[in-house]
PDB file of C-alpha atoms in Angstrom:
ATOM      1  CA  MET A 425      32.407  43.674  58.316  1.00  0.00           C
ATOM      2  CA  LEU A 426      30.627  43.508  54.771  1.00  0.00           C
ATOM      3  CA  LYS A 427      29.891  40.043  53.903  1.00  0.00           C
ATOM      4  CA  THR A 428      31.784  39.935  50.412  1.00  0.00           C
ATOM      5  CA  ILE A 429      32.561  37.220  47.572  1.00  0.00           C
ATOM      6  CA  ARG A 430      34.171  37.069  44.295  1.00  0.00           C
ATOM      7  CA  MET A 431      32.742  36.188  41.666  1.00  0.00           C
ATOM      8  CA  GLY A 432      34.931  36.043  38.656  1.00  0.00           C
ATOM      9  CA  GLU A 433      35.950  39.479  36.980  1.00  0.00           C
ATOM     10  CA  TRP A 434      32.322  40.297  39.666  1.00  0.00           C
ATOM     11  CA  PHE A 435      32.393  41.234  43.476  1.00  0.00           C
ATOM     12  CA  GLN A 436      29.811  40.919  45.650  1.00  0.00           C
ATOM     13  CA  ILE A 437      28.680  42.931  48.862  1.00  0.00           C
ATOM     14  CA  VAL A 438      25.809  42.060  50.713  1.00  0.00           C
ATOM     15  CA  VAL A 439      24.031  45.848  51.484  1.00  0.00           C
ATOM     16  CA  PRO A 440      24.721  46.356  54.913  1.00  0.00           C
ATOM     17  CA  LEU A 441      22.057  48.003  57.057  1.00  0.00           C
ATOM     18  CA  ALA A 442      24.100  51.221  57.502  1.00  0.00           C
ATOM     19  CA  TRP A 443      23.796  51.315  52.952  1.00  0.00           C
ATOM     20  CA  GLU A 444      20.093  50.687  53.481  1.00  0.00           C
ATOM     21  CA  GLY A 445      17.737  53.822  52.023  1.00  0.00           C
ATOM     22  CA  LYS A 446      20.818  55.246  50.585  1.00  0.00           C
ATOM     23  CA  THR A 447      21.784  54.465  46.454  1.00  0.00           C
ATOM     24  CA  LEU A 448      24.113  53.631  44.600  1.00  0.00           C
ATOM     25  CA  GLU A 449      24.632  56.758  43.860  1.00  0.00           C
ATOM     26  CA  GLN A 450      25.099  57.351  46.865  1.00  0.00           C
ATOM     27  CA  ILE A 451      27.379  54.412  47.872  1.00  0.00           C
ATOM     28  CA  PHE A 452      30.259  55.930  45.094  1.00  0.00           C
ATOM     29  CA  ARG A 453      29.720  59.450  45.803  1.00  0.00           C
ATOM     30  CA  LEU A 454      29.360  59.646  49.416  1.00  0.00           C
ATOM     31  CA  VAL A 455      30.681  56.416  51.144  1.00  0.00           C
ATOM     32  CA  TRP A 456      33.380  55.820  48.914  1.00  0.00           C
ATOM     33  CA  GLU A 457      34.075  59.724  47.606  1.00  0.00           C
ATOM     34  CA  ALA A 458      34.489  58.060  43.901  1.00  0.00           C
ATOM     35  CA  PRO A 459      35.935  60.237  41.150  1.00  0.00           C
ATOM     36  CA  LYS A 460      32.384  62.245  39.163  1.00  0.00           C
ATOM     37  CA  LYS A 461      34.519  60.306  35.560  1.00  0.00           C
ATOM     38  CA  LEU A 462      35.229  56.804  37.408  1.00  0.00           C
ATOM     39  CA  THR A 463      31.420  57.031  38.666  1.00  0.00           C
ATOM     40  CA  HIS A 464      29.799  58.304  35.227  1.00  0.00           C
ATOM     41  CA  SER A 465      31.592  54.998  33.627  1.00  0.00           C
ATOM     42  CA  PHE A 466      30.508  52.097  35.943  1.00  0.00           C
ATOM     43  CA  ARG A 467      27.185  53.599  35.722  1.00  0.00           C
ATOM     44  CA  MET A 468      27.034  54.128  31.666  1.00  0.00           C
ATOM     45  CA  GLU A 469      29.360  50.520  31.378  1.00  0.00           C
ATOM     46  CA  ASP A 470      26.672  48.373  33.084  1.00  0.00           C
ATOM     47  CA  LYS A 471      29.298  47.205  35.333  1.00  0.00           C
ATOM     48  CA  VAL A 472      26.925  47.463  38.462  1.00  0.00           C
ATOM     49  CA  LEU A 473      24.711  45.262  38.789  1.00  0.00           C
ATOM     50  CA  LEU A 474      21.804  44.609  41.506  1.00  0.00           C
ATOM     51  CA  ASN A 475      20.679  40.736  42.641  1.00  0.00           C
ATOM     52  CA  GLY A 476      21.605  40.251  39.619  1.00  0.00           C
ATOM     53  CA  ASP A 477      20.252  42.272  37.406  1.00  0.00           C
ATOM     54  CA  ARG A 478      20.969  45.861  35.797  1.00  0.00           C
ATOM     55  CA  ALA A 479      20.401  48.267  38.865  1.00  0.00           C
ATOM     56  CA  ASN A 480      19.036  51.373  38.648  1.00  0.00           C
ATOM     57  CA  TRP A 481      21.158  53.602  40.917  1.00  0.00           C
ATOM     58  CA  ASN A 482      18.602  56.033  42.222  1.00  0.00           C
ATOM     59  CA  ILE A 483      16.018  53.560  43.607  1.00  0.00           C
ATOM     60  CA  PRO A 484      16.967  53.555  47.593  1.00  0.00           C
ATOM     61  CA  LEU A 485      19.062  50.357  48.279  1.00  0.00           C
ATOM     62  CA  ALA A 486      17.511  47.541  50.965  1.00  0.00           C
ATOM     63  CA  GLU A 487      19.582  45.610  53.737  1.00  0.00           C
ATOM     64  CA  GLY A 488      20.579  41.508  52.377  1.00  0.00           C
ATOM     65  CA  ALA A 489      20.440  42.986  48.790  1.00  0.00           C
ATOM     66  CA  LYS A 490      22.956  41.341  47.016  1.00  0.00           C
ATOM     67  CA  LEU A 491      25.230  44.193  44.454  1.00  0.00           C
ATOM     68  CA  GLN A 492      27.696  43.124  41.835  1.00  0.00           C
ATOM     69  CA  PHE A 493      30.366  45.216  40.946  1.00  0.00           C
ATOM     70  CA  LYS A 494      33.011  44.418  38.027  1.00  0.00           C
ATOM     71  CA  LEU A 495      35.883  45.287  38.670  1.00  0.00           C
ATOM     72  CA  PHE A 496      38.587  42.063  37.463  1.00  0.00           C
ATOM     73  CA  GLN A 497      38.162  42.348  34.223  1.00  0.00           C
ATOM     74  CA  GLU A 498      41.825  42.217  32.027  1.00  0.00           C
ATOM     75  CA  GLU A 499      43.893  45.159  30.712  1.00  0.00           C
ATOM     76  CA  GLU A 500      46.444  46.268  28.491  1.00  0.00           C
ATOM     77  CA  LEU A 501      49.716  46.345  30.847  1.00  0.00           C
ATOM     78  CA  HIS A 502      51.034  49.927  30.923  1.00  0.00           C
ATOM     79  CA  ILE A 503      54.292  48.495  32.731  1.00  0.00           C
ATOM     80  CA  ILE A 504      56.871  46.120  31.798  1.00  0.00           C
ATOM     81  CA  PRO A 505      56.611  42.699  34.466  1.00  0.00           C
ATOM     82  CA  ASN A 506      59.688  41.224  35.982  1.00  0.00           C
ATOM     83  CA  TYR A 507      60.375  38.683  38.451  1.00  0.00           C
ATOM     84  CA  MET A 508      61.969  39.713  41.451  1.00  0.00           C
ATOM     85  CA  GLU A 509      61.307  39.217  44.832  1.00  0.00           C
ATOM     86  CA  VAL A 510      58.789  40.591  46.659  1.00  0.00           C
ATOM     87  CA  ASP A 511      57.659  40.298  50.278  1.00  0.00           C
ATOM     88  CA  ILE A 512      53.861  40.806  50.890  1.00  0.00           C
ATOM     89  CA  LEU A 513      52.879  41.732  53.968  1.00  0.00           C
ATOM     90  CA  TYR A 514      48.934  41.553  53.175  1.00  0.00           C
ATOM     91  CA  GLU A 515      47.028  40.721  50.309  1.00  0.00           C
ATOM     92  CA  ASP A 516      43.406  40.427  48.865  1.00  0.00           C
ATOM     93  CA  ASP A 517      41.981  41.530  45.803  1.00  0.00           C
ATOM     94  CA  HIS A 518      41.482  44.749  46.106  1.00  0.00           C
ATOM     95  CA  VAL A 519      45.385  45.559  48.145  1.00  0.00           C
ATOM     96  CA  MET A 520      48.596  44.523  48.686  1.00  0.00           C
ATOM     97  CA  VAL A 521      50.787  46.014  51.042  1.00  0.00           C
ATOM     98  CA  VAL A 522      54.516  45.225  50.193  1.00  0.00           C
ATOM     99  CA  ASN A 523      57.872  45.271  52.385  1.00  0.00           C
ATOM    100  CA  LYS A 524      59.505  47.299  49.943  1.00  0.00           C
ATOM    101  CA  PRO A 525      63.927  46.320  50.476  1.00  0.00           C
ATOM    102  CA  PRO A 526      66.083  49.228  50.550  1.00  0.00           C
ATOM    103  CA  PHE A 527      67.798  50.576  47.309  1.00  0.00           C
ATOM    104  CA  ILE A 528      64.960  49.770  44.620  1.00  0.00           C
ATOM    105  CA  THR A 529      62.781  52.354  43.038  1.00  0.00           C
ATOM    106  CA  THR A 530      59.179  52.330  43.979  1.00  0.00           C
ATOM    107  CA  HIS A 531      58.365  53.323  39.590  1.00  0.00           C
ATOM    108  CA  PRO A 532      60.051  53.446  37.002  1.00  0.00           C
ATOM    109  CA  ASN A 533      61.161  56.641  35.857  1.00  0.00           C
ATOM    110  CA  ASP A 534      60.723  55.764  32.438  1.00  0.00           C
ATOM    111  CA  PRO A 535      57.977  52.977  31.478  1.00  0.00           C
ATOM    112  CA  GLU A 536      60.010  51.396  29.228  1.00  0.00           C
ATOM    113  CA  ALA A 537      63.547  51.701  29.849  1.00  0.00           C
ATOM    114  CA  ASP A 538      63.054  50.840  33.416  1.00  0.00           C
ATOM    115  CA  THR A 539      61.714  47.242  34.292  1.00  0.00           C
ATOM    116  CA  THR A 540      64.138  47.368  37.655  1.00  0.00           C
ATOM    117  CA  SER A 541      61.519  48.681  40.195  1.00  0.00           C
ATOM    118  CA  LEU A 542      58.617  47.497  42.671  1.00  0.00           C
ATOM    119  CA  VAL A 543      55.887  47.990  40.575  1.00  0.00           C
ATOM    120  CA  ASN A 544      57.678  46.161  37.847  1.00  0.00           C
ATOM    121  CA  ALA A 545      57.592  43.269  40.020  1.00  0.00           C
ATOM    122  CA  LEU A 546      54.594  43.605  41.341  1.00  0.00           C
ATOM    123  CA  GLN A 547      53.251  43.306  37.682  1.00  0.00           C
ATOM    124  CA  TYR A 548      55.339  40.131  36.966  1.00  0.00           C
ATOM    125  CA  TYR A 549      53.481  38.663  40.084  1.00  0.00           C
ATOM    126  CA  LEU A 550      50.046  39.973  39.211  1.00  0.00           C
ATOM    127  CA  GLN A 551      50.556  38.803  35.738  1.00  0.00           C
ATOM    128  CA  SER A 552      51.832  35.323  37.416  1.00  0.00           C
ATOM    129  CA  SER A 553      49.334  34.974  39.369  1.00  0.00           C
ATOM    130  CA  GLY A 554      46.706  35.341  35.846  1.00  0.00           C
ATOM    131  CA  GLU A 555      45.630  38.490  37.302  1.00  0.00           C
ATOM    132  CA  LEU A 556      46.187  40.542  34.044  1.00  0.00           C
ATOM    133  CA  ARG A 557      45.627  43.950  35.540  1.00  0.00           C
ATOM    134  CA  ASN A 558      48.098  47.031  36.144  1.00  0.00           C
ATOM    135  CA  ILE A 559      48.810  47.547  39.641  1.00  0.00           C
ATOM    136  CA  ARG A 560      48.963  51.068  40.821  1.00  0.00           C
ATOM    137  CA  GLN A 561      51.104  52.655  43.657  1.00  0.00           C
ATOM    138  CA  ILE A 562      49.098  54.778  46.092  1.00  0.00           C
ATOM    139  CA  HIS A 563      51.967  56.304  47.635  1.00  0.00           C
ATOM    140  CA  ARG A 564      55.955  56.019  47.409  1.00  0.00           C
ATOM    141  CA  LEU A 565      58.729  55.580  49.157  1.00  0.00           C
ATOM    142  CA  ASP A 566      62.285  57.046  48.432  1.00  0.00           C
ATOM    143  CA  ARG A 567      64.644  55.139  46.456  1.00  0.00           C
ATOM    144  CA  ASP A 568      67.677  53.937  50.578  1.00  0.00           C
ATOM    145  CA  THR A 569      63.928  53.799  51.679  1.00  0.00           C
ATOM    146  CA  SER A 570      62.622  50.280  53.195  1.00  0.00           C
ATOM    147  CA  GLY A 571      59.406  48.826  54.569  1.00  0.00           C
ATOM    148  CA  ALA A 572      55.480  48.818  53.913  1.00  0.00           C
ATOM    149  CA  ILE A 573      53.882  50.528  50.845  1.00  0.00           C
ATOM    150  CA  LEU A 574      50.711  50.200  49.647  1.00  0.00           C
ATOM    151  CA  PHE A 575      48.878  48.969  46.205  1.00  0.00           C
ATOM    152  CA  ALA A 576      45.779  48.629  45.123  1.00  0.00           C
ATOM    153  CA  LYS A 577      44.660  46.010  42.716  1.00  0.00           C
ATOM    154  CA  HIS A 578      41.857  47.485  40.213  1.00  0.00           C
ATOM    155  CA  VAL A 579      41.131  51.112  39.566  1.00  0.00           C
ATOM    156  CA  LEU A 580      37.810  51.867  42.132  1.00  0.00           C
ATOM    157  CA  ALA A 581      40.061  50.996  44.619  1.00  0.00           C
ATOM    158  CA  GLY A 582      42.931  53.289  43.428  1.00  0.00           C
ATOM    159  CA  ALA A 583      40.681  56.176  43.425  1.00  0.00           C
ATOM    160  CA  ILE A 584      39.193  55.085  47.169  1.00  0.00           C
ATOM    161  CA  PHE A 585      42.526  54.350  48.677  1.00  0.00           C
ATOM    162  CA  ASP A 586      43.873  58.133  46.656  1.00  0.00           C
ATOM    163  CA  ARG A 587      41.233  59.867  48.547  1.00  0.00           C
ATOM    164  CA  MET A 588      41.266  58.108  51.712  1.00  0.00           C
ATOM    165  CA  LEU A 589      46.170  58.826  51.631  1.00  0.00           C
ATOM    166  CA  VAL A 590      44.349  62.391  50.929  1.00  0.00           C
ATOM    167  CA  LYS A 591      42.205  62.261  53.439  1.00  0.00           C
ATOM    168  CA  ARG A 592      44.570  60.919  56.256  1.00  0.00           C
ATOM    169  CA  GLU A 593      42.793  57.455  56.419  1.00  0.00           C
ATOM    170  CA  ILE A 594      45.799  55.637  56.230  1.00  0.00           C
ATOM    171  CA  LYS A 595      48.401  55.941  58.177  1.00  0.00           C
ATOM    172  CA  ARG A 596      52.320  55.417  58.488  1.00  0.00           C
ATOM    173  CA  THR A 597      54.532  54.705  60.746  1.00  0.00           C
ATOM    174  CA  TYR A 598      58.534  55.509  60.682  1.00  0.00           C
ATOM    175  CA  LEU A 599      61.871  54.249  62.307  1.00  0.00           C
ATOM    176  CA  ALA A 600      64.327  56.720  61.734  1.00  0.00           C
ATOM    177  CA  LEU A 601      68.324  56.490  63.514  1.00  0.00           C
ATOM    178  CA  VAL A 602      69.089  60.036  64.241  1.00  0.00           C
ATOM    179  CA  HIS A 603      72.425  61.566  64.931  1.00  0.00           C
ATOM    180  CA  GLY A 604      72.378  63.257  68.571  1.00  0.00           C
ATOM    181  CA  LEU A 605      70.229  62.942  71.537  1.00  0.00           C
ATOM    182  CA  LEU A 606      66.739  64.852  71.130  1.00  0.00           C
ATOM    183  CA  GLN A 607      65.338  67.589  73.383  1.00  0.00           C
ATOM    184  CA  PRO A 608      62.890  67.501  74.051  1.00  0.00           C
ATOM    185  CA  LYS A 609      62.250  63.452  73.413  1.00  0.00           C
ATOM    186  CA  LYS A 610      58.566  64.363  71.835  1.00  0.00           C
ATOM    187  CA  GLY A 611      57.288  66.412  69.687  1.00  0.00           C
ATOM    188  CA  ILE A 612      55.376  68.182  66.668  1.00  0.00           C
ATOM    189  CA  ILE A 613      57.625  69.350  63.942  1.00  0.00           C
ATOM    190  CA  ASN A 614      55.097  72.241  62.095  1.00  0.00           C
ATOM    191  CA  ALA A 615      57.778  73.177  59.083  1.00  0.00           C
ATOM    192  CA  PRO A 616      56.418  73.677  55.231  1.00  0.00           C
ATOM    193  CA  ILE A 617      58.246  71.832  52.818  1.00  0.00           C
ATOM    194  CA  GLY A 618      59.426  73.723  49.461  1.00  0.00           C
ATOM    195  CA  ARG A 619      61.932  72.898  46.674  1.00  0.00           C
ATOM    196  CA  ASP A 620      65.250  74.200  47.008  1.00  0.00           C
ATOM    197  CA  ARG A 621      66.722  76.460  44.047  1.00  0.00           C
ATOM    198  CA  HIS A 622      70.469  75.172  44.047  1.00  0.00           C
ATOM    199  CA  HIS A 623      68.856  71.391  43.675  1.00  0.00           C
ATOM    200  CA  PRO A 624      66.725  69.540  41.528  1.00  0.00           C
ATOM    201  CA  THR A 625      65.948  67.144  43.886  1.00  0.00           C
ATOM    202  CA  LYS A 626      66.689  68.478  47.523  1.00  0.00           C
ATOM    203  CA  ARG A 627      63.920  69.986  49.550  1.00  0.00           C
ATOM    204  CA  ARG A 628      64.596  72.624  52.560  1.00  0.00           C
ATOM    205  CA  VAL A 629      61.761  74.210  55.143  1.00  0.00           C
ATOM    206  CA  SER A 630      60.509  77.410  53.335  1.00  0.00           C
ATOM    207  CA  PRO A 631      58.281  79.412  54.314  1.00  0.00           C
ATOM    208  CA  SER A 632      56.556  79.263  50.779  1.00  0.00           C
ATOM    209  CA  GLY A 633      56.884  76.078  50.603  1.00  0.00           C
ATOM    210  CA  GLN A 634      54.034  73.415  51.437  1.00  0.00           C
ATOM    211  CA  ASP A 635      52.165  73.361  55.114  1.00  0.00           C
ATOM    212  CA  ALA A 636      54.479  69.971  56.449  1.00  0.00           C
ATOM    213  CA  ILE A 637      53.380  68.260  60.222  1.00  0.00           C
ATOM    214  CA  THR A 638      55.768  65.569  61.250  1.00  0.00           C
ATOM    215  CA  HIS A 639      55.196  63.993  64.929  1.00  0.00           C
ATOM    216  CA  PHE A 640      57.959  62.538  66.804  1.00  0.00           C
ATOM    217  CA  THR A 641      58.950  60.516  69.482  1.00  0.00           C
ATOM    218  CA  VAL A 642      62.232  58.599  70.744  1.00  0.00           C
ATOM    219  CA  LEU A 643      61.776  55.134  70.826  1.00  0.00           C
ATOM    220  CA  LYS A 644      66.054  54.173  71.905  1.00  0.00           C
ATOM    221  CA  GLU A 645      69.347  56.034  72.598  1.00  0.00           C
ATOM    222  CA  ASP A 646      72.563  55.253  72.136  1.00  0.00           C
ATOM    223  CA  LYS A 647      74.818  58.016  74.399  1.00  0.00           C
ATOM    224  CA  ASN A 648      77.990  56.356  73.247  1.00  0.00           C
ATOM    225  CA  ASN A 649      77.489  57.486  69.578  1.00  0.00           C
ATOM    226  CA  ARG A 650      74.909  60.406  69.775  1.00  0.00           C
ATOM    227  CA  GLN A 651      72.127  57.899  68.447  1.00  0.00           C
ATOM    228  CA  SER A 652      68.553  57.484  68.510  1.00  0.00           C
ATOM    229  CA  ILE A 653      65.980  55.633  67.214  1.00  0.00           C
ATOM    230  CA  VAL A 654      62.977  57.927  66.669  1.00  0.00           C
ATOM    231  CA  LYS A 655      58.895  56.531  65.541  1.00  0.00           C
ATOM    232  CA  CYS A 656      57.580  59.543  63.089  1.00  0.00           C
ATOM    233  CA  TRP A 657      54.354  59.990  61.518  1.00  0.00           C
ATOM    234  CA  LEU A 658      52.952  62.165  59.441  1.00  0.00           C
ATOM    235  CA  ASP A 659      49.677  64.864  59.291  1.00  0.00           C
ATOM    236  CA  THR A 660      50.629  65.564  55.200  1.00  0.00           C
ATOM    237  CA  GLY A 661      52.864  63.526  52.635  1.00  0.00           C
ATOM    238  CA  ARG A 662      55.613  66.192  51.357  1.00  0.00           C
ATOM    239  CA  THR A 663      58.457  64.758  49.584  1.00  0.00           C
ATOM    240  CA  HIS A 664      61.399  63.457  51.727  1.00  0.00           C
ATOM    241  CA  GLN A 665      59.822  64.884  54.780  1.00  0.00           C
ATOM    242  CA  ILE A 666      60.523  63.316  57.963  1.00  0.00           C
ATOM    243  CA  ARG A 667      64.320  63.881  56.303  1.00  0.00           C
ATOM    244  CA  VAL A 668      63.820  67.468  55.704  1.00  0.00           C
ATOM    245  CA  HIS A 669      62.686  68.016  59.177  1.00  0.00           C
ATOM    246  CA  LEU A 670      64.574  66.038  61.310  1.00  0.00           C
ATOM    247  CA  SER A 671      67.898  67.487  59.568  1.00  0.00           C
ATOM    248  CA  HIS A 672      65.899  71.309  60.041  1.00  0.00           C
ATOM    249  CA  ILE A 673      65.613  71.027  63.930  1.00  0.00           C
ATOM    250  CA  GLY A 674      69.795  69.403  63.981  1.00  0.00           C
ATOM    251  CA  HIS A 675      68.856  65.932  63.400  1.00  0.00           C
ATOM    252  CA  PRO A 676      69.974  64.570  60.232  1.00  0.00           C
ATOM    253  CA  LEU A 677      69.378  60.971  59.118  1.00  0.00           C
ATOM    254  CA  ALA A 678      71.958  58.606  59.791  1.00  0.00           C
ATOM    255  CA  GLY A 679      73.064  57.968  56.193  1.00  0.00           C
ATOM    256  CA  ASP A 680      71.363  60.476  54.740  1.00  0.00           C
ATOM    257  CA  ILE A 681      74.088  63.148  52.891  1.00  0.00           C
ATOM    258  CA  LEU A 682      72.015  64.645  51.362  1.00  0.00           C
ATOM    259  CA  TYR A 683      70.715  66.270  54.361  1.00  0.00           C
ATOM    260  CA  GLY A 684      73.355  66.680  56.863  1.00  0.00           C
ATOM    261  CA  GLY A 685      73.500  63.261  58.031  1.00  0.00           C
ATOM    262  CA  GLU A 686      76.902  60.890  58.379  1.00  0.00           C
ATOM    263  CA  PRO A 687      77.879  57.427  56.309  1.00  0.00           C
ATOM    264  CA  VAL A 688      77.331  55.921  59.224  1.00  0.00           C
ATOM    265  CA  VAL A 689      75.311  53.150  57.630  1.00  0.00           C
ATOM    266  CA  ASN A 690      74.924  52.634  54.046  1.00  0.00           C
ATOM    267  CA  ARG A 691      71.815  53.804  53.509  1.00  0.00           C
ATOM    268  CA  GLN A 692      69.226  56.287  55.025  1.00  0.00           C
ATOM    269  CA  ALA A 693      68.394  55.544  57.577  1.00  0.00           C
ATOM    270  CA  LEU A 694      64.355  55.814  57.514  1.00  0.00           C
ATOM    271  CA  HIS A 695      61.978  52.054  57.138  1.00  0.00           C
ATOM    272  CA  ALA A 696      57.383  52.267  56.658  1.00  0.00           C
ATOM    273  CA  ALA A 697      57.667  50.151  59.893  1.00  0.00           C
ATOM    274  CA  LYS A 698      53.725  49.944  60.094  1.00  0.00           C
ATOM    275  CA  LEU A 699      50.581  50.834  57.355  1.00  0.00           C
ATOM    276  CA  GLU A 700      47.201  50.998  58.749  1.00  0.00           C
ATOM    277  CA  PHE A 701      43.597  51.514  57.210  1.00  0.00           C
ATOM    278  CA  ASN A 702      40.200  50.872  57.136  1.00  0.00           C
ATOM    279  CA  HIS A 703      39.358  48.798  54.377  1.00  0.00           C
ATOM    280  CA  PRO A 704      37.118  50.186  52.173  1.00  0.00           C
ATOM    281  CA  PHE A 705      35.165  46.648  50.284  1.00  0.00           C
ATOM    282  CA  SER A 706      34.820  44.733  53.476  1.00  0.00           C
ATOM    283  CA  TYR A 707      35.470  47.460  56.874  1.00  0.00           C
ATOM    284  CA  GLU A 708      37.747  45.652  58.664  1.00  0.00           C
ATOM    285  CA  LYS A 709      40.822  47.100  60.316  1.00  0.00           C
ATOM    286  CA  ILE A 710      43.824  46.277  58.396  1.00  0.00           C
ATOM    287  CA  GLU A 711      47.754  46.726  60.057  1.00  0.00           C
ATOM    288  CA  CYS A 712      50.737  45.647  58.531  1.00  0.00           C
ATOM    289  CA  TYR A 713      54.220  45.665  59.738  1.00  0.00           C
ATOM    290  CA  ALA A 714      57.212  45.314  58.462  1.00  0.00           C
ATOM    291  CA  PRO A 715      60.589  43.480  59.469  1.00  0.00           C
ATOM    292  CA  PHE A 716      63.565  44.962  58.593  1.00  0.00           C
ATOM    293  CA  THR A 717      65.714  43.585  55.931  1.00  0.00           C
ATOM    294  CA  ASP A 718      69.077  45.304  56.623  1.00  0.00           C
ATOM    295  CA  LYS A 719      72.670  43.511  57.117  1.00  0.00           C
ATOM    296  CA  PRO A 720      73.799  44.642  59.088  1.00  0.00           C
ATOM    297  CA  VAL A 721      71.779  45.615  61.493  1.00  0.00           C
ATOM    298  CA  ILE A 722      70.457  49.455  61.449  1.00  0.00           C
ATOM    299  CA  PHE A 723      67.796  49.432  64.001  1.00  0.00           C
ATOM    300  CA  LYS A 724      68.687  47.559  66.991  1.00  0.00           C
ATOM    301  CA  ASN A 725      67.044  45.672  69.389  1.00  0.00           C
ATOM    302  CA  ILE A 726      63.534  47.220  68.425  1.00  0.00           C
ATOM    303  CA  ASP A 727      60.326  44.921  67.884  1.00  0.00           C
ATOM    304  CA  ILE A 728      58.455  46.326  65.389  1.00  0.00           C
ATOM    305  CA  ASN A 729      55.339  44.848  66.569  1.00  0.00           C
ATOM    306  CA  LEU A 730      55.620  46.930  69.727  1.00  0.00           C
ATOM    307  CA  ILE A 731      56.006  49.806  67.224  1.00  0.00           C
TER     308      ILE A 731
END
């Protein structure tokens, strides 16, 4: 674990043994894999200090030295803050993991006209905490999907987590209530996904689509109602991936009318139950479990902490 402390607009990291001999340039480029443009701005705008002085980006660092990064300055807000209760599963100076309720969008489609998204609510939360910075969404959930979703609280964290998402270093585990009893009880769906030319928002399995891989395991079966609760995790993050893949193998989500599900529940029965990552600024292993919020209950007799 790294030794860190916030100091107003600055964030201090005590250089660990693993960083000794590396330059600041290598920390940004190789350790964090930050974008070149962002790295350049930190360098040109003197947003990094070494032991309180302007840092030389090309001199090897010594263990125990103190690096300070200017991360928390105020920004012009791009999203209109709007109050809504939010269920925060984890928060520190860099990131937030939030339990998204169903029936709201993750982000506004029109930043000026739409103020009812989760991003608007989090922008209000940040502002009310005295943090005048833009919240940065790392991934998204469909309007009807509930559960854990990750946001960054400053530009460097946003860039690092974007890269981690692409490299599959953020693990997301979902629960789905589907029609039918699956055989086999676990497996991998490897089927490319593309747009459905006959529907503006629908996706479908298509040989010309993007690679898409979904792992699944059956957790519970309701043989009387011929339904199953399935745990899924992804190697890729395509739009509607779980919905498309489970429908493709003949087991659409309950409530997911778009992909063949029956309206036996009041929404598509998909919940982002768990989110895991290694924190880039502390090296802590972060695990967040998102409690169910549906009434009536959709995922019955499931202990979310055992997923």
